[in-house]
Short mmCIF file of C-alpha atoms in Angstrom, two decimals:
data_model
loop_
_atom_site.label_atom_id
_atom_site.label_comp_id
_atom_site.label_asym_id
_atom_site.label_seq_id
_atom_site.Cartn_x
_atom_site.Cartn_y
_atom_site.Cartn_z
CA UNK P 1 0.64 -89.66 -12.64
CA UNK P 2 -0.50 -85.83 -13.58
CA UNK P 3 0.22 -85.44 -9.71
CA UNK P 4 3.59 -86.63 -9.74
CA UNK P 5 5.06 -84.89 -12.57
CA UNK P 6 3.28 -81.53 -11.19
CA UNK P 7 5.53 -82.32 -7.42
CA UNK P 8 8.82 -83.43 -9.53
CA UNK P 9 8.25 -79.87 -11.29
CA UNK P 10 8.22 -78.37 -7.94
CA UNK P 11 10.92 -79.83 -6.56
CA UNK P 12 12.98 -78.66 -9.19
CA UNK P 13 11.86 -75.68 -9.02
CA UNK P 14 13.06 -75.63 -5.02
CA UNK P 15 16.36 -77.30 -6.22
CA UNK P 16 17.31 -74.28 -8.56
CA UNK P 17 15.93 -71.78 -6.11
CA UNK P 18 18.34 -73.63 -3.48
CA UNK P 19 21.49 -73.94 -5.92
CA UNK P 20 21.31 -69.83 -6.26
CA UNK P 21 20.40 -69.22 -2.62
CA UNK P 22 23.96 -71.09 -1.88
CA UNK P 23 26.05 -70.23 -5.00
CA UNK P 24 25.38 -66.52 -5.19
CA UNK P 25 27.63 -63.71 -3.25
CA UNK P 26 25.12 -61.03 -2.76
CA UNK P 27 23.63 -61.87 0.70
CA UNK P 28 19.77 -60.21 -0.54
CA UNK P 29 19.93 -62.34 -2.99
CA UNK P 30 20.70 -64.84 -1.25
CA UNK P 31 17.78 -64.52 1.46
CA UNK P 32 15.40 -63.88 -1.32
CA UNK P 33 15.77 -67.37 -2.87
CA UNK P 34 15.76 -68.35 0.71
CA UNK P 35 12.01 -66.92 0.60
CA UNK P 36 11.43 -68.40 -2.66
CA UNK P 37 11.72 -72.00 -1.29
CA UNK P 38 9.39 -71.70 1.72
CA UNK P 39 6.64 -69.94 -0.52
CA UNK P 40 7.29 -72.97 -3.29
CA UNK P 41 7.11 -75.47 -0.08
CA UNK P 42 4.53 -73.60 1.22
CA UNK P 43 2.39 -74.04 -1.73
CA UNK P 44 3.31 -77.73 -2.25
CA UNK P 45 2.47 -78.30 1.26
CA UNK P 46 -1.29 -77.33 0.06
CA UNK P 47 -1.15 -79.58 -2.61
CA UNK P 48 0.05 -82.28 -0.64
CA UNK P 49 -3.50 -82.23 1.39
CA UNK P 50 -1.85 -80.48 4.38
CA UNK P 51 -3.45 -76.94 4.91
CA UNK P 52 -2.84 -76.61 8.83
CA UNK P 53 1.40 -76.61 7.64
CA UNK P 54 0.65 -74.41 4.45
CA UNK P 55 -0.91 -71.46 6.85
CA UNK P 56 1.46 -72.08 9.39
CA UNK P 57 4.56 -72.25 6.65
CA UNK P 58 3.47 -69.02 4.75
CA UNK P 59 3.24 -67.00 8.19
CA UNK P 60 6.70 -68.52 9.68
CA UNK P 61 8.12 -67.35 6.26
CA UNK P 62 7.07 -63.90 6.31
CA UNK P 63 8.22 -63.27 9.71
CA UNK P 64 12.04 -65.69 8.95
CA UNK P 65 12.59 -62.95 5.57
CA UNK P 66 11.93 -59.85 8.10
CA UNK P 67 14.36 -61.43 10.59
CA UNK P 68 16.72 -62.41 7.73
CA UNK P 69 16.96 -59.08 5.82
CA UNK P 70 16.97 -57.45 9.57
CA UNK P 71 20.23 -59.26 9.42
CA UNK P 72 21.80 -58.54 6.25
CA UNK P 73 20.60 -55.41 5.40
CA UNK P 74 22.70 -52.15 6.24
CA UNK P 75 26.13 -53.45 6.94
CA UNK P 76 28.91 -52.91 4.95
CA UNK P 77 31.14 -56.01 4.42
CA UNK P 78 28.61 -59.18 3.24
CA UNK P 79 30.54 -59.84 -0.03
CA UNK P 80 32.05 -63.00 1.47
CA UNK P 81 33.30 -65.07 -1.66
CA UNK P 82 35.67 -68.01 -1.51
CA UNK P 83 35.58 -70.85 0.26
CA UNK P 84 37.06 -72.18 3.81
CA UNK P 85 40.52 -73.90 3.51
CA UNK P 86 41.13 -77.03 1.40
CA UNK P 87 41.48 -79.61 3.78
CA UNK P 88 38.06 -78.95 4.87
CA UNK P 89 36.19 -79.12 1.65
CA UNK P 90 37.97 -82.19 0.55
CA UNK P 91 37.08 -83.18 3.66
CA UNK P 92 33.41 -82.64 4.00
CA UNK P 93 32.39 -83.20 0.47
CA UNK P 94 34.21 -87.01 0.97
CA UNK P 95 31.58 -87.12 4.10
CA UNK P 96 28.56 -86.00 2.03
CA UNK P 97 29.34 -88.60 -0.81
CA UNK P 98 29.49 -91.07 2.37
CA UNK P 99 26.08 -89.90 3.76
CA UNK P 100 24.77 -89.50 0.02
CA UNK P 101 25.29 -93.31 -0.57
CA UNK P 102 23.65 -94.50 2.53
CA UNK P 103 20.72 -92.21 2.25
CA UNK P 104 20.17 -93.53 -1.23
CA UNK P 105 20.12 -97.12 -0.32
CA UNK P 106 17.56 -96.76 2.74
CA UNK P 107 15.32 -95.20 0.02
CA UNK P 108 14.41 -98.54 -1.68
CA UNK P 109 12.90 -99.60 0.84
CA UNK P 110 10.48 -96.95 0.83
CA UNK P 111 6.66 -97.29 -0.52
CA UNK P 112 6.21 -95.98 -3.44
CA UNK P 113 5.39 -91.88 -3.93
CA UNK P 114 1.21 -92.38 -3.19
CA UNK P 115 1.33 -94.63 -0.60
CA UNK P 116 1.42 -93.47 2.82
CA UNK P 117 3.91 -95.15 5.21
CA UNK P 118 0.78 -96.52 7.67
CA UNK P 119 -1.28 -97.99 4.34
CA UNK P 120 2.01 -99.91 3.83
CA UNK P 121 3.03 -100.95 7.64
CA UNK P 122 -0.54 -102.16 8.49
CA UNK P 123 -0.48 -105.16 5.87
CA UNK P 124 2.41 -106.29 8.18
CA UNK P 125 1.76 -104.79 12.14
CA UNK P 126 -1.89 -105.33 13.55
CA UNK P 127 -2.07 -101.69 15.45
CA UNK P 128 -0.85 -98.86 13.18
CA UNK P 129 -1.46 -95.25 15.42
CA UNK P 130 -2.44 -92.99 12.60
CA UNK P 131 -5.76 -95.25 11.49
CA UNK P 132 -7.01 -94.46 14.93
CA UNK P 133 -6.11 -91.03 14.56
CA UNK P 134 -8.31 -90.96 11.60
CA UNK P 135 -10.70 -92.98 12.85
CA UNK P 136 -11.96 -91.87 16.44
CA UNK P 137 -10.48 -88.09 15.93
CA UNK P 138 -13.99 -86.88 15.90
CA UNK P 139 -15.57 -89.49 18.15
CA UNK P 140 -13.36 -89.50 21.26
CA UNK P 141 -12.17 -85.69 21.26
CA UNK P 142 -14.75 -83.96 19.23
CA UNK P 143 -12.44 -81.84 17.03
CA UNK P 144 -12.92 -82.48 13.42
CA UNK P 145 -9.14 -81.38 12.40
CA UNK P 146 -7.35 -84.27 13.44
CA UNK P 147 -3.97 -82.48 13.16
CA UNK P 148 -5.28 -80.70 16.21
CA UNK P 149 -6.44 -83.67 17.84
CA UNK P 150 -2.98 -84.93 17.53
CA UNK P 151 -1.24 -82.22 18.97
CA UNK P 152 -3.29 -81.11 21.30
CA UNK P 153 -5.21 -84.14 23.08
CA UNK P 154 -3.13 -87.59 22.20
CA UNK P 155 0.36 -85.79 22.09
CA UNK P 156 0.26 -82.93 23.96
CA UNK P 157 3.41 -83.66 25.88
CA UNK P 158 4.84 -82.97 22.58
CA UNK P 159 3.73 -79.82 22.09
CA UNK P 160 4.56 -78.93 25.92
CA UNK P 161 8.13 -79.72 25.09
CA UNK P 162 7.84 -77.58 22.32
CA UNK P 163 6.35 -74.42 23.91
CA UNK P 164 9.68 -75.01 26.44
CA UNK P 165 11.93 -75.27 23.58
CA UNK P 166 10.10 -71.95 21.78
CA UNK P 167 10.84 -70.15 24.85
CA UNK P 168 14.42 -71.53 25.55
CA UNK P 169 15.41 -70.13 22.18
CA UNK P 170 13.51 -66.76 22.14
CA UNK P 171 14.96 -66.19 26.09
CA UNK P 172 18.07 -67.03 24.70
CA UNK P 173 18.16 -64.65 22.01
CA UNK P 174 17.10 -62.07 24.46
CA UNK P 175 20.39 -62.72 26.69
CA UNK P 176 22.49 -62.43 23.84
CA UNK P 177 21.11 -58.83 22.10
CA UNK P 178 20.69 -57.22 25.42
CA UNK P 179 22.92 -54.04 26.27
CA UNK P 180 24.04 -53.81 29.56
CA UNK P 181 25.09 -56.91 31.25
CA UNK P 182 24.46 -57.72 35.16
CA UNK P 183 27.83 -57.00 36.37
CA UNK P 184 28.36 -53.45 33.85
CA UNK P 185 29.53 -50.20 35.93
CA UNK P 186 26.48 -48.44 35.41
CA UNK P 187 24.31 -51.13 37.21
CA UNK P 188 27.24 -51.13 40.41
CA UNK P 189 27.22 -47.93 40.73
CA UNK M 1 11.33 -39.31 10.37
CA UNK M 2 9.20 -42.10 11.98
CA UNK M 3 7.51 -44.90 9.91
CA UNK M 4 6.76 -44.75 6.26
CA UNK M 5 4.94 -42.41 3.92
CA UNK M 6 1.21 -41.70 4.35
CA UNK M 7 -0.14 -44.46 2.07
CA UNK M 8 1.66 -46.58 3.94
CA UNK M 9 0.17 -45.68 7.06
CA UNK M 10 -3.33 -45.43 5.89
CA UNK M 11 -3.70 -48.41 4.78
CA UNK M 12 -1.60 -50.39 7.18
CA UNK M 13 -4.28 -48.82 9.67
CA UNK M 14 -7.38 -50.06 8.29
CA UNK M 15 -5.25 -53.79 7.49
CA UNK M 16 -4.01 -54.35 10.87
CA UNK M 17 -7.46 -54.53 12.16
CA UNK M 18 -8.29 -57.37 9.50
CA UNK M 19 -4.81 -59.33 9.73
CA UNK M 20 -5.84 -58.78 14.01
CA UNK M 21 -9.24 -60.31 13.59
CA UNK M 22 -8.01 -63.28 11.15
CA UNK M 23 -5.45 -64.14 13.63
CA UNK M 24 -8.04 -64.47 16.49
CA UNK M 25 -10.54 -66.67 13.78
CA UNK M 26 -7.61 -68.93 13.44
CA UNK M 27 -6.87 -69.43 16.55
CA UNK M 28 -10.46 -69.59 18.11
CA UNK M 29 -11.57 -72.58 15.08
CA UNK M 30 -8.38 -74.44 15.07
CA UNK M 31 -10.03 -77.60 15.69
CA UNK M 32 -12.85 -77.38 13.22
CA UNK M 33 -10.58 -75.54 10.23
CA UNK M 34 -7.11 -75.49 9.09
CA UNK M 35 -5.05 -73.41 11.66
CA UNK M 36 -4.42 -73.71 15.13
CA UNK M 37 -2.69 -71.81 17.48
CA UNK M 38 0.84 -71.95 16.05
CA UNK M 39 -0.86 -70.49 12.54
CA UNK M 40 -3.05 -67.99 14.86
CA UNK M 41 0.11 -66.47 16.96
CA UNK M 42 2.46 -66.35 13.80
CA UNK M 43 -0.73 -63.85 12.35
CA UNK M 44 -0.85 -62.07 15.79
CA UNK M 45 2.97 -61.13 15.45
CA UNK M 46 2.76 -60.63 12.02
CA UNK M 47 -0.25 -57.72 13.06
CA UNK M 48 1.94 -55.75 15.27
CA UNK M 49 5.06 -55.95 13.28
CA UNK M 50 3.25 -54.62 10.77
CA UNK M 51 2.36 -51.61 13.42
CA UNK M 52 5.52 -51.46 14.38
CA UNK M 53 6.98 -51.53 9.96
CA UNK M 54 4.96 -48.57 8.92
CA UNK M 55 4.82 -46.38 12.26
CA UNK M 56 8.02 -46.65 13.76
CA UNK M 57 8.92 -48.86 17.07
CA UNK M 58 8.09 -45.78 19.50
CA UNK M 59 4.37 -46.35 18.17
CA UNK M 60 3.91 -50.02 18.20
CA UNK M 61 5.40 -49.86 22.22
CA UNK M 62 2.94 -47.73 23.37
CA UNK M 63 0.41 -50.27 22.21
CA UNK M 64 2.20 -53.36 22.91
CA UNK M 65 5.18 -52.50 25.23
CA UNK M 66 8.45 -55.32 25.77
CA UNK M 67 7.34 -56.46 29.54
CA UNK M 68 3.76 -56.51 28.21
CA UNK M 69 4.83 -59.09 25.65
CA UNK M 70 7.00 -61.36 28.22
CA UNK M 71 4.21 -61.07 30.43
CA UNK M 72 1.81 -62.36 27.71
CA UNK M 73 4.61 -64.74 26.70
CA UNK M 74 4.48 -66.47 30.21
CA UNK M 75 0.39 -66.40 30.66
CA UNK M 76 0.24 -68.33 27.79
CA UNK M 77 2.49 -70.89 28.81
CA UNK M 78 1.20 -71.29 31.97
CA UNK M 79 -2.33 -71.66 30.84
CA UNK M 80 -1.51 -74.45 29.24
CA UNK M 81 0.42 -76.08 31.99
CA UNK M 82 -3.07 -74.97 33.95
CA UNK M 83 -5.38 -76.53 31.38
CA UNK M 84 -3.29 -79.88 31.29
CA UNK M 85 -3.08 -79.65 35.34
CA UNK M 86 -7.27 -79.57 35.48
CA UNK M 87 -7.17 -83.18 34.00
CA UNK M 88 -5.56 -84.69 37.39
CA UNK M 89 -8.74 -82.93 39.08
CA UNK M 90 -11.60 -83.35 36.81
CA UNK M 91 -13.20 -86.69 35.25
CA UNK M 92 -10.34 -89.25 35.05
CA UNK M 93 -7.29 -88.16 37.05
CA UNK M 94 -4.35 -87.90 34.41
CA UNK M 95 -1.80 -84.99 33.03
CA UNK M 96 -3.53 -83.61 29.83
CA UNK M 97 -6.81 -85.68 29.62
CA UNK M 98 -9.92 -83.69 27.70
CA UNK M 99 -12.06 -83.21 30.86
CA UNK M 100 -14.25 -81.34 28.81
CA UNK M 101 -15.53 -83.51 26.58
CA UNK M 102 -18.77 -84.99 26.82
CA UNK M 103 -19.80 -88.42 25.20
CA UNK M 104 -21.44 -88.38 22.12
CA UNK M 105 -25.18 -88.77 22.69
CA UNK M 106 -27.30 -90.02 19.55
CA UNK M 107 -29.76 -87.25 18.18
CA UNK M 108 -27.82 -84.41 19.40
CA UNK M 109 -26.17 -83.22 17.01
CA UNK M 110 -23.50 -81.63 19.38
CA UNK M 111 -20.45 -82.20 17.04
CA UNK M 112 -18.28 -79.36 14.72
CA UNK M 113 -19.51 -76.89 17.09
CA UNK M 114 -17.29 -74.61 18.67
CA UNK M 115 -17.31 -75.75 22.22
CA UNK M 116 -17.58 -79.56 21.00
CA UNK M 117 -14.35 -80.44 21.72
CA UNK M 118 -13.37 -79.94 25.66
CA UNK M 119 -10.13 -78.98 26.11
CA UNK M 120 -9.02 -77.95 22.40
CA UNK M 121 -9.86 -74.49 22.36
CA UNK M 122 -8.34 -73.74 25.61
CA UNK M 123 -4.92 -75.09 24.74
CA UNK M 124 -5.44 -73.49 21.39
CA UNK M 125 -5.48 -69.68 22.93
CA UNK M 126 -3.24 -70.55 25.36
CA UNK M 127 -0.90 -71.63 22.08
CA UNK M 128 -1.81 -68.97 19.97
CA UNK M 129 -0.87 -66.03 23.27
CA UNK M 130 2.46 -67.35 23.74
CA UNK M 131 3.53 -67.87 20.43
CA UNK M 132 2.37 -64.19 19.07
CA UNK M 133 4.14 -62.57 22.16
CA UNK M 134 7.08 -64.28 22.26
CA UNK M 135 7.48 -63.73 18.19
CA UNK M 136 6.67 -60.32 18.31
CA UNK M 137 8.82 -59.93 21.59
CA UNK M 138 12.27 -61.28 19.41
CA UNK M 139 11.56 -58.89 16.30
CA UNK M 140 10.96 -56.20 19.20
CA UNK M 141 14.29 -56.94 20.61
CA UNK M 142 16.01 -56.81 17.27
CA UNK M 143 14.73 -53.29 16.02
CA UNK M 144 15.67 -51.78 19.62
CA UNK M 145 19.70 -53.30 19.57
CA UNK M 146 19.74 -51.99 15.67
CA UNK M 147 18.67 -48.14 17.22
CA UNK M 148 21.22 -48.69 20.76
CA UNK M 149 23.79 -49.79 18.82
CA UNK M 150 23.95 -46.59 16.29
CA UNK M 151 23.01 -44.27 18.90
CA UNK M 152 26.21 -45.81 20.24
CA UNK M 153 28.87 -45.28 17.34
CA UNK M 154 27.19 -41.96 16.86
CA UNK M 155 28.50 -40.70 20.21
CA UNK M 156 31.70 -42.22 19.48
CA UNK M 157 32.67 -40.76 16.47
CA UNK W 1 12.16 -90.02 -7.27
CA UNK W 2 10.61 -87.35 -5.26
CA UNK W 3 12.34 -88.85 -2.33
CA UNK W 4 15.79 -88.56 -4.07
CA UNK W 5 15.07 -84.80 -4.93
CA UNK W 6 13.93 -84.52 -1.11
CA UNK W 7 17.85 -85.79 -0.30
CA UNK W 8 19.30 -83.73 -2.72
CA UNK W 9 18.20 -80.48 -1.52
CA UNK W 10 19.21 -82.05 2.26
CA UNK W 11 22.28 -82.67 0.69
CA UNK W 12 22.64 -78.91 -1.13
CA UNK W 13 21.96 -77.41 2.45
CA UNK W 14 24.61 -79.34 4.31
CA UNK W 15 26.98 -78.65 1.57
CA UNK W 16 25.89 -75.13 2.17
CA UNK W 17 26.19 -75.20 5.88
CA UNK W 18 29.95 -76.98 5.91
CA UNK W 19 31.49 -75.08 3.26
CA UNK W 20 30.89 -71.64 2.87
CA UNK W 21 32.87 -68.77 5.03
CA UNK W 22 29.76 -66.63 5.67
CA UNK W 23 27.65 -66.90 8.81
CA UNK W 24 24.60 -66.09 7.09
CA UNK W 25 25.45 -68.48 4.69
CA UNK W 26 25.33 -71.07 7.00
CA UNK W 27 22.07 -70.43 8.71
CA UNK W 28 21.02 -70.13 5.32
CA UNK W 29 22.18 -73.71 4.57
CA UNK W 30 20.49 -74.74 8.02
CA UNK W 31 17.07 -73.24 6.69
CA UNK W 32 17.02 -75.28 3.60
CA UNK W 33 18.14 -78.48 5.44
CA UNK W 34 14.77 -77.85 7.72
CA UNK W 35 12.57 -77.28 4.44
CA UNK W 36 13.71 -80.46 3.04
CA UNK W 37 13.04 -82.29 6.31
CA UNK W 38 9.66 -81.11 6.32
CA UNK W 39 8.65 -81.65 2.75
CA UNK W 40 10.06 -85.50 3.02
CA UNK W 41 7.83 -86.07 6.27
CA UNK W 42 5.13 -84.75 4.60
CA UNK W 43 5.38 -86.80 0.99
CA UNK W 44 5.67 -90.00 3.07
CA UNK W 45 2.18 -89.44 4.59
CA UNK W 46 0.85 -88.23 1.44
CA UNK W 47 -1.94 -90.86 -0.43
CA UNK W 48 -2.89 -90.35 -3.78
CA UNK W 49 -5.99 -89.03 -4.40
CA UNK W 50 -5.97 -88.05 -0.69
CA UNK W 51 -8.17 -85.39 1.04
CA UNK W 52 -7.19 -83.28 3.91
CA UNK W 53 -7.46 -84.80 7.52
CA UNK W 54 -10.28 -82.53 8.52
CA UNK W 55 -13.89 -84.19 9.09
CA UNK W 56 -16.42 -82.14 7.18
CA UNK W 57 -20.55 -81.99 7.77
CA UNK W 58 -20.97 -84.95 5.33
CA UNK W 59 -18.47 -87.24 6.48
CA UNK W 60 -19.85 -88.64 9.71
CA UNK W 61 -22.67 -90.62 10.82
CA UNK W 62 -24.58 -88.22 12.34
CA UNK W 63 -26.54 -91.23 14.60
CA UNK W 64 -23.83 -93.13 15.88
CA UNK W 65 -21.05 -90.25 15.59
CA UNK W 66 -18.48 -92.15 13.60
CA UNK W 67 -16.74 -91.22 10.52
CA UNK W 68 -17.37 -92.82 7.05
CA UNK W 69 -15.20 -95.52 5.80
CA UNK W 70 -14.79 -93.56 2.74
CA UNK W 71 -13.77 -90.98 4.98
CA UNK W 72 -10.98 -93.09 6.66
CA UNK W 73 -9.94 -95.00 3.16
CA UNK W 74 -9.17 -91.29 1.73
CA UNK W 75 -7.44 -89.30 4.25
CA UNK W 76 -3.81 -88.51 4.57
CA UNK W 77 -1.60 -89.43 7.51
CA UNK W 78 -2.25 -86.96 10.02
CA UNK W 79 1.05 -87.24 12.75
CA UNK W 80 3.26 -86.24 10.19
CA UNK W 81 1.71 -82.95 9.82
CA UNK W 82 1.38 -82.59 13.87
CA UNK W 83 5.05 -83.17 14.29
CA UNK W 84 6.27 -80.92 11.04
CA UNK W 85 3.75 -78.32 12.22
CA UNK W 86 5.95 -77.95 15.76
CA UNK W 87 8.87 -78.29 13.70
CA UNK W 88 8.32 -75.27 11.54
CA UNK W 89 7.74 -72.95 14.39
CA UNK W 90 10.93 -74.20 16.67
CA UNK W 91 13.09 -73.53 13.39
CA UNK W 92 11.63 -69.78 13.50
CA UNK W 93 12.64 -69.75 17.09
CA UNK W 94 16.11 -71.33 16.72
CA UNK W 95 16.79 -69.37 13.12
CA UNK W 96 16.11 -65.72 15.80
CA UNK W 97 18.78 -67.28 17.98
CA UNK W 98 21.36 -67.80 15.38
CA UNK W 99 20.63 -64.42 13.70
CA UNK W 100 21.17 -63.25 17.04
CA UNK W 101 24.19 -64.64 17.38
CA UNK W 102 25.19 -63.14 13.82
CA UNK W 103 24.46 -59.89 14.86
CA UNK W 104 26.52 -59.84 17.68
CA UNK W 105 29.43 -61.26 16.40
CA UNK W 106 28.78 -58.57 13.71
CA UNK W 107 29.22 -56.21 16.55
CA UNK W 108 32.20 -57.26 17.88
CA UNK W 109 34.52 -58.23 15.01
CA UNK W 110 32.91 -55.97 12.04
CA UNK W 111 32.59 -58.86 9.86
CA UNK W 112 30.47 -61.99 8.98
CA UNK W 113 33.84 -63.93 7.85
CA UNK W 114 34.21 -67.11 10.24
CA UNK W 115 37.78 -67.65 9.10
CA UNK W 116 38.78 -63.67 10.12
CA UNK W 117 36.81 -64.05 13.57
CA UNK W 118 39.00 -66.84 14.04
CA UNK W 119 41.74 -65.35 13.24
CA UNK W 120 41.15 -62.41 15.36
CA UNK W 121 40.76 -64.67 18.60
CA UNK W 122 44.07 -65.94 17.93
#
């Protein structure tokens, strides 16, 4: 019970950092309370018994706030206030109310906060995949972190399709911020 | 002026060494400790954009220039693709099978060793190279449009 | 509960994302929308009491190679924390392409105002 209140204080504390990130007109400000959530997550990923995510988490952050404040910093008009026209807010907040309700329903049916999904779908299904995961991590692929038994020896096409997908995104970043296009004078000439 | 001040670079010089070598310990004993090669590769960047914060971007390309990193970028995913390619020739014929691995045998004690688990490490490095490039590669790519862009509007005006 | 306040930041970051006129704004809303996704995965693996999936020196039979039963009663659900752990490091990738984006459109209008850019195309 300690535990629980200690995550609901955290999650508050993510709310509030969130409700300023999106509420406040100075963009630094903005991206600061951006980095204030991913440390806060970061740390409540440790406490949540998942240290592979809170390394990984509090290294993807550092390098997201260099690329954000890359971003914002140095240019002259990012005192954006106001909001887009009416139609769409009335709009969009009608569809979040809509998606709010729904999402609040499928919670009930849930386990509670303790229980892990595959303790409470193996009273009902006979093979659940993350007891053998657990179980024969060590046995049948000799790593001891089973996170990187997972993604490296069972699902591996996963993390294939990932490294594509990194290098999709980071290729197309690269086409977008280069100077000179293909077709430019200088290259014809 | 290039880079920061000269606390800055002193002690940026003796800590990129450290963040370097912590990267590499990640990476390397992924499957025995948290980490892993997407932890690992975030550090690697996060070492040479460091460099490349307090020195300037003129010093952190000598030592790690743009095609270097795309040429890193693709090694490291191809060793993977080669690693997960070795299981159609090695022990049972498949697309990423742990040909490495050998059976546990009672009375050796041959688990939470480094090489205990076949193809883990492998993949790991392979991981841990193309994520670092291609990180370091983007924040690379940013810093050099920011210094085109107002050599550019300098010549204009 | 936890759950709910999972939702509710979802919720914050969508508002975030459909509302608001700036572009960093809205990768900004994206960002939290990912955190929220994450920390929901993660909470519906966690156990109470739990330790970290990671065998340690005491936690196997050393004879037969197999892990403990206390071992296996007490850990957490690992494939939630393989598939968040990709996740995290795609939304690094895909947040460079949309600041990439930013900047260029920065470039081309002088502004980060999606209403003016539009108005500009005509």
């Amino acid at each position: 019970m300690s535990m629980f209140c200690f995550f609901l204080f955290f999650m508050i504390f993510l709310v509030i950092a969130a409700l300023i990130a999106v509420h406040t007109d100075n963009l630094l400000s903005s991206v600061i309370c951006v980095g204030a959530i991913g440390f806060g997550g970061s740390l409540m990923f440790l406490f949540l018994r998942a240290p592979d995510i809170a390394i990984t988490q509090i290294a993807v952050e550092v390098l997201g706030l260099i690329i954000l404040i890359r971003a914002t910093i140095s240019r002259d008009k990012t005192f954006i206030s106001g909001q887009r026209e009416f139609f769409g807010i009335v709009f969009s907040v009608a569809v979040l109310f809509a998606i709010s309700a729904v999402g609040l329903k499928g919670f009930e049916d849930l386990p509670e906060f303790g229980t892990p999904a595959f303790v409470a779908a193996a009273e009902t299904q006979e093979i659940v995949a993350s007891e053998d995961y657990i179980e024969q991590s060590l046995s049948r692929t000799g790593a001891a972190n089973a996170v990187a038994a997972v993604i490296l020896d069972w699902r591996a096409y996963d993390t294939l399709g990932e490294a594509t997908v990194l290098f999709t995104s980071i290729l197309g970043a690269v086409v977008i911020l280069r100077k000179e296009t293909r077709n430019s004078p200088e290259t014809i000439k | 002026m290039k880079g920061m001040t000269i606390i800055v670079k002193s002690i940026s010089s003796w800590v990129k060494m450290l963040i370097f070598l912590f990267g590499i310990y990640i990476t390397i004993f992924g499957h025995l400790t948290p980490g892993g090669g997407f932890a690992g590769g975030v550090i690697l960047a996060c070492s040479f954009i460091l460099l490349m914060l307090a020195f300037g971007r003129e010093y952190a390309e000598e030592n790690l220039s743009l095609g270097l990193t795309s040429k890193l970028d693709c090694v490291g995913a191809l060793l993977f693709a080669a690693v997960a390619l070795c299981g159609f020739f090695f022990g049972a014929a498949g697309f990423f099978v742990n040909f490495l691995h050998q059976e546990w045998q009672a009375g050796q004690a041959t688990a939470l060793k480094l090489v205990s688990a076949g193809t883990i490490p492998l993949s790991n490095i392979a991981i841990g190279l193309k994520v670092g490039a291609s990180l370091f590669m983007i924040v690379l790519i940013l810093s050099v449009f920011r210094c085109d862009s107002s050599a550019g509007k300098q010549e204009v005006s | 509960m936890l759950y709910a306040m999972c939702f509710f930041l979802f919720v914050i970051g969508l508002y975030c994302a459909l509302v608001k006129k700036n572009m960093v704004k809205i990768v900004i809303g994206i960002m939290i929308m990912e955190y929220a996704v994450d920390l929901f995965l993660i909470m519906l693996g966690y156990r109470a009491g739990g330790v970290a999936p990671i065998v340690g020196k005491d936690e196997f039979d050393a004879v037969s190679g197999m892990v403990k039963s206390s071992f296996i009663n007490a850990s957490v659900d690992p494939l939630p924390q393989a598939l968040v752990l990709t996740a995290i490091v795609i939304s690094l990738g895909s947040l460079s392409l949309m600041i990439s984006i930013c900047i260029r459109t920065y470039e081309k209008y002088g502004t980060f105002d999606i209403t003016e850019i539009r108005r500009l195309k005509g």
